[in-house]
Amino acid sequence: MTAPQTSILIPEPRSGLELNSESLPVALKKSVEILLHKGTKVRDSFDTRDLAVTLDREDPLGEFRQEFLFPVVKSPDCRFGIKKKGEATVYLCGNSLGLQPKQTREYVEEELKKWETLGVDGHFSKVRPWVTIDELCVDNMAKIVGAKSLEVCIMNSLTVNLHLMMVSFYRPNAQRYKVIIEGKSFPSDYIAVVSQIREKGYDPETALIKVYPRKGEHTLLTTDIKAAIRENADELALVLIGGLQYYTGQAFEIEKIVKATREVAPNANVGIDLAHAVGNIPLQLHDWGVDFACWCTYKYLNSGPGSIGGCFVHERHANKGTEIPRFAGWWGHRKEDRFDMAETFIPTPGAFGWQLSNPPVLPLAALRASLDIFARAGMAGLRTKSISLTRYLELLLELQLPEGMCKVITPGYDRAEERGCQLSLTFFFPMEKCTP
């Protein structure tokens, strides 16, 4: 028996949507004004290629596009036929895997050549000795996350670093044992937290507090996160939240969350998963007073699939040494006598004291290639462009798609501080029916 065929009624395109200057970021407003001088109506300007061309021409970061490699269309009927075979794809997957910088191959091959010609002596070569090669990435990374270099270390992978941080900063006792996380957090966060709670002898059913959006809404209110902190203040050991929610694209107001925790639960620690925030939104981890943060580098930081992670530990914990419990490794021992091979452990001050093993050279070479580009572009400029790009796409969706076809569940332009360069869409019709 075959299922009955259901007809889908697609709404008619919108015609009466109005635009005003308050709805436009500065860069978009400037380009629209240029088109207005040509006699183009504001609404019509968004439906033409002229605006996109004008935006590209006026873009101070436009030249950086040429520094990345784009996958090419493999089939002429790829998806909706927007691109022809052999053309560069429209790549909107940086939240999963960033594009490869063209200079990555050169940076990696330099280290491969060193391995070929020097062997083990590459560890102490005159040019980028491997023994300290991770330090070449630290300063640029610190600028991206808003930290002091002392507070940043490039090591391991995201979830490994989360576990290392929770060993040190989730220290539950009979009074304080609860952890607050966002509901529907990325599964690796949830699984890691649950395993830490169980390993320490507590029940996730009572120790884990998940904060969800209100009924009918997609994003969390900061007031609700703060309310959960207040309600559990006496029993709270850790607040662990994402810098940016992977599914909705909501950027959390970290500074307010840290402040709320300090006010009512001063003995609780605050940790941040920056997987979808680092390289995406402005961060000020040091000034915000976050205890620790962890991130991967293969999304917006373009270091390659499965590449190395990063870690932040606030300066106030830098010189506590073995007062802070940790899973220790030889490479975290202080540098001045690390190679004495003594059976002692004296942590390197700062985040470096959490290192376990010597740094992986090839992933760090790939990361350095990307961070060098970030250093030239600057997060301030990237943020300005991000706001314009997301608003431009948002307006195109509103203008070109029929009302009721899809919904942006990321916070709107009026809450721009709560979103990065990601727009998450919910479609109410099959994708094939949603082309203009």
Coordinates of C-alpha atoms in Angstrom, one line a residue, residues 120 123-124 130-131 155-156 164 326-348 352-359:
V120 CA 65.6 14.4 16.4
H123 CA 63.8 19.7 18.7
F124 CA 66.6 22.2 19.3
W130 CA 60.2 21.9 18.2
V131 CA 60.7 21.9 22.0
M155 CA 47.5 21.4 23.7
N156 CA 45.5 18.2 23.4
L164 CA 41.8 18.2 32.6
R326 CA 45.5 18.2 38.4
F327 CA 46.3 15.3 36.2
A328 CA 50.0 16.2 35.6
G329 CA 52.4 15.3 32.9
W330 CA 56.2 15.7 32.4
W331 CA 55.7 18.6 29.9
G332 CA 53.8 20.6 32.5
H333 CA 56.9 20.6 34.8
R334 CA 58.8 23.9 34.9
K335 CA 61.0 24.5 31.9
E336 CA 64.3 25.3 33.7
D337 CA 64.9 21.8 34.9
R338 CA 62.4 19.7 32.9
F339 CA 65.2 17.7 31.2
D340 CA 66.8 16.8 34.5
M341 CA 64.3 13.9 34.5
A342 CA 63.8 14.1 38.3
E343 CA 61.0 12.3 40.0
T344 CA 59.3 15.6 41.0
F345 CA 56.6 17.8 39.6
I346 CA 56.8 21.6 39.9
P347 CA 54.2 23.1 37.5
T348 CA 55.1 25.7 35.0
F352 CA 51.4 25.7 30.6
G353 CA 51.4 23.9 34.0
W354 CA 48.5 21.7 32.6
Q355 CA 50.5 20.4 29.7
L356 CA 50.9 16.6 29.6
S357 CA 53.1 15.9 26.5
N358 CA 55.5 17.6 24.1
P359 CA 53.6 19.6 21.4

